[in-house]
Amino acid sequence: MLSRLSAGAFKKAASVGASRSSTLLYGARSGSVRFASSKASGSSTLDSVMSSRATLASVSLFTAGTIAWYTHLYGSLPFLGEVHASHLSDEGLHPSKYPWSHNGWFDTFDHASIRRGYQVYREVCAACHSLDRIAWRNLVGVSHTAEETRAMAEEVEYTDGPNAEGEMFQRPGKLSDYLPAPYPNEEAARSSNGGALPPDLSLIVKARHGGADYIFSLLTGYVDPPAGVEIRDGMNYNPYFPGGAISMARVLFDGLVEYDDGTPATTSQMAKDVVTFLHWAAEPEHDERKKYGIKAVIIFSTLFAISVYVKRFKWGVIKNRKIIYNPPVDKTH
Amino acid sequence: MRLLKTHVLLRMLNSYIVDSPEPANISYLWNFGSLLGVCLIIQILTGAFLAMHYTPNVDFAFNSVEHIMRDVNNGWLIRYTHANVASFFFIFVYIHIGRGLYYSSYKSPRVLLWSIGVIILVLMIAIAFLGYVLPYGQMSLWGATVITNLLSAIPVFGQDIVELIWGGCSVSNATLNRFFSLHYLLPFVLAALVIAHILALHVHGSNNPNGVTASGDRYAFHPYFIFKDLVTIFAFFLVLSILVFFYPNLLGHSDNYIPADPMVTPPSIVPEWYLLPYYAILRSIPNKLLGVLAMFGSLFILFILPITDLSRIRGSQFRPAMKLAFWFFVVDFFILMWIGSQHPNTPYVEIGQISTAFYFSWFLIIVPLIGISENTLIDVATNKYKN
């Protein structure tokens, strides 16, 4: 539609005057007027610039680009940015964008990081947080070998049964078992955590606005509350958490875990690893998905290019035809 | 004679997509009909496969969706495709309607075609809403609660109707079950309406950018328009795969990955992006009943365009004032969409109210006024020419 907007449409619409109304009918008939904007108005440079379609498009692009740039830089729309429906602290501080190694189209997860992240989850997070949707088998070929995973599973006792006598029994875990939860039920979890329920972490990266960046910011963002902010007993201040007061205390401190691969376990290193692990837990299909994606983009770009060629080939005759109208000379209208 | 022209069924195929003469000058904006058809087919196919693994029960729905995402072979691909094509469905239908508005495709003799289209839009919105409830995340549950509660604004019968829809005293297992049933049934009703839409189209054929009859310059659907449609279909598949494979959750809301919990209300309840304009209109009216009426009215008002557009000229190609009015309407629609995503506070409420007022006055005042003034100007010019 935009392309069909005659070049000087805005200018014309603004300057519709008495003179124009009388030429309206002729304009529609003669045909020369239709293209007048690209030829006749070229008499003055300013005039042609003002009525060119390129000017219209570039001014719109420039405006949209400026607004987008400002919004990107400051995280809010210009002029309207000062207005907030609710207080900023109610929504939490906006997390920074971090350069995750799996961000790009051609990037898979850093699987060494997933393995370290699993260790952080197992030794730190798993004390309170469940990971219900991940089974031991999911770790095989992702962060651990089958033997390693089987050994880890066998360390956990699972209730199974009933057996032939109708009795439930305990047995070591198998690959098909799901990771054990720290609490048997919600009530137990709440009573151990001062009434707060530690959420299941299987989907946490997809279930929070800001995703991995938010979780990383939250884990590393614990600070003392600013002057004037009262935090109830048992709560902790974290500017990234909506409302600012979070039940979970800071858990990651330098050197808390000892990585098998010798990576120094700084707070940010552990946060990065556990977030990568949780990102994988939320999107286990991630690596495969991007591989599919590359194939799909190659296939559909090719098909698109071919279809454009075939269309232009088929339409070539129509696009190059010439229509001639010979008006009757002996008659007036 | 060729079988294609004599066989009782193939003859119809021939008449609709082989020999059908289409105006040579229709632009790429006329491709959105075929794109929408492709969307419907994708949705029905992926939906059928999703239904094979989905469990419509409040205790299992969320888990069954996660089962599809994690354990079903390529289940994530089917679900992400279904979810993202729903968005493209609306992008395309809005452009399709916008094309109709710009080129006055609703004008006689295509009033039936337009009216069926408006019914399709309303039904599509209903189906999309039902489908959004099925994963039974937080936004599913609370979206369903808010939207079904709107009907309680109906005087006298409101509460009874709402409870009839719920099958209980709140959104519950019964609600989820019937929503699943309807979400499977209604797309086939939609498909039937689409066939009616195409039948109605076939009587007078497509409109064209000039708005005058194109009977002097038509080309067969095959090969010209088959290959033209294919261009946009592959372009659509390309963009769709970028979304599905690289940004699958871009258009979704993160809260819907939290299992539904009737005891916890999310901080803000927002519908999917494509319903935001209507949500903004709903919230712009302080009175609940009037707000609900305005929301439904904003859809049904499309029906009256063939009556309120008084211009004798079809399409905006030769009507500068109408072009300007059209783009104002488009901008207004986007403003409403943005307002719908914001909390109902100053200044968003006021901007929303002005935009709502403009939305309705566009149909009821601006379009007829432009028509009347154009007709008058033409009359003045014609009389001057005659004398």
PDB file of N, CA and C in Angstrom, chain A residues 222-223 225 231-239 241 244-250:
ATOM      1  N   TYR A 222      22.484  -9.476  45.192  1.00  0.00           N
ATOM      2  CA  TYR A 222      22.167  -9.168  46.594  1.00  0.00           C
ATOM      3  C   TYR A 222      23.035  -8.030  47.092  1.00  0.00           C
ATOM      4  N   VAL A 223      22.408  -6.983  47.632  1.00  0.00           N
ATOM      5  CA  VAL A 223      23.133  -5.845  48.207  1.00  0.00           C
ATOM      6  C   VAL A 223      22.420  -5.431  49.486  1.00  0.00           C
ATOM      7  N   PRO A 225      20.114  -3.120  51.696  1.00  0.00           N
ATOM      8  CA  PRO A 225      19.009  -2.253  51.280  1.00  0.00           C
ATOM      9  C   PRO A 225      19.413  -0.796  51.359  1.00  0.00           C
ATOM     10  N   ILE A 231      13.276  -3.816  55.354  1.00  0.00           N
ATOM     11  CA  ILE A 231      13.096  -5.203  54.959  1.00  0.00           C
ATOM     12  C   ILE A 231      12.692  -5.993  56.198  1.00  0.00           C
ATOM     13  N   ARG A 232      11.577  -6.725  56.086  1.00  0.00           N
ATOM     14  CA  ARG A 232      11.082  -7.504  57.222  1.00  0.00           C
ATOM     15  C   ARG A 232      12.106  -8.560  57.632  1.00  0.00           C
ATOM     16  N   ASP A 233      11.989  -9.018  58.859  1.00  0.00           N
ATOM     17  CA  ASP A 233      12.856 -10.099  59.341  1.00  0.00           C
ATOM     18  C   ASP A 233      12.651 -11.348  58.496  1.00  0.00           C
ATOM     19  N   GLY A 234      13.744 -11.999  58.150  1.00  0.00           N
ATOM     20  CA  GLY A 234      13.629 -13.219  57.361  1.00  0.00           C
ATOM     21  C   GLY A 234      13.568 -12.944  55.878  1.00  0.00           C
ATOM     22  N   MET A 235      13.487 -11.651  55.481  1.00  0.00           N
ATOM     23  CA  MET A 235      13.491 -11.318  54.062  1.00  0.00           C
ATOM     24  C   MET A 235      14.836 -10.702  53.720  1.00  0.00           C
ATOM     25  N   ASN A 236      15.158 -10.681  52.430  1.00  0.00           N
ATOM     26  CA  ASN A 236      16.434 -10.136  51.981  1.00  0.00           C
ATOM     27  C   ASN A 236      16.168  -9.141  50.865  1.00  0.00           C
ATOM     28  N   TYR A 237      17.073  -8.163  50.756  1.00  0.00           N
ATOM     29  CA  TYR A 237      16.886  -7.144  49.731  1.00  0.00           C
ATOM     30  C   TYR A 237      17.613  -7.541  48.455  1.00  0.00           C
ATOM     31  N   ASN A 238      16.864  -7.499  47.337  1.00  0.00           N
ATOM     32  CA  ASN A 238      17.471  -7.733  46.031  1.00  0.00           C
ATOM     33  C   ASN A 238      16.753  -6.851  45.022  1.00  0.00           C
ATOM     34  N   PRO A 239      17.487  -5.880  44.454  1.00  0.00           N
ATOM     35  CA  PRO A 239      16.792  -4.896  43.592  1.00  0.00           C
ATOM     36  C   PRO A 239      16.161  -5.521  42.347  1.00  0.00           C
ATOM     37  N   PHE A 241      14.489  -8.331  42.219  1.00  0.00           N
ATOM     38  CA  PHE A 241      13.264  -9.068  42.529  1.00  0.00           C
ATOM     39  C   PHE A 241      12.096  -8.089  42.595  1.00  0.00           C
ATOM     40  N   GLY A 244      11.442  -6.014  45.645  1.00  0.00           N
ATOM     41  CA  GLY A 244      12.717  -5.794  46.345  1.00  0.00           C
ATOM     42  C   GLY A 244      12.989  -6.746  47.502  1.00  0.00           C
ATOM     43  N   ALA A 245      11.939  -7.308  48.108  1.00  0.00           N
ATOM     44  CA  ALA A 245      12.151  -8.186  49.266  1.00  0.00           C
ATOM     45  C   ALA A 245      11.947  -9.637  48.853  1.00  0.00           C
ATOM     46  N   ILE A 246      12.982 -10.443  49.002  1.00  0.00           N
ATOM     47  CA  ILE A 246      12.925 -11.834  48.561  1.00  0.00           C
ATOM     48  C   ILE A 246      13.233 -12.738  49.760  1.00  0.00           C
ATOM     49  N   SER A 247      12.535 -13.871  49.828  1.00  0.00           N
ATOM     50  CA  SER A 247      12.725 -14.785  50.962  1.00  0.00           C
ATOM     51  C   SER A 247      14.074 -15.482  50.882  1.00  0.00           C
ATOM     52  N   MET A 248      14.520 -15.782  49.639  1.00  0.00           N
ATOM     53  CA  MET A 248      15.785 -16.497  49.489  1.00  0.00           C
ATOM     54  C   MET A 248      16.946 -15.568  49.846  1.00  0.00           C
ATOM     55  N   ALA A 249      17.833 -16.053  50.689  1.00  0.00           N
ATOM     56  CA  ALA A 249      19.019 -15.265  51.012  1.00  0.00           C
ATOM     57  C   ALA A 249      20.076 -15.494  49.931  1.00  0.00           C
ATOM     58  N   ARG A 250      21.131 -14.657  49.967  1.00  0.00           N
ATOM     59  CA  ARG A 250      22.223 -14.886  49.028  1.00  0.00           C
ATOM     60  C   ARG A 250      22.850 -16.234  49.341  1.00  0.00           C
TER      61      ARG A 250
END
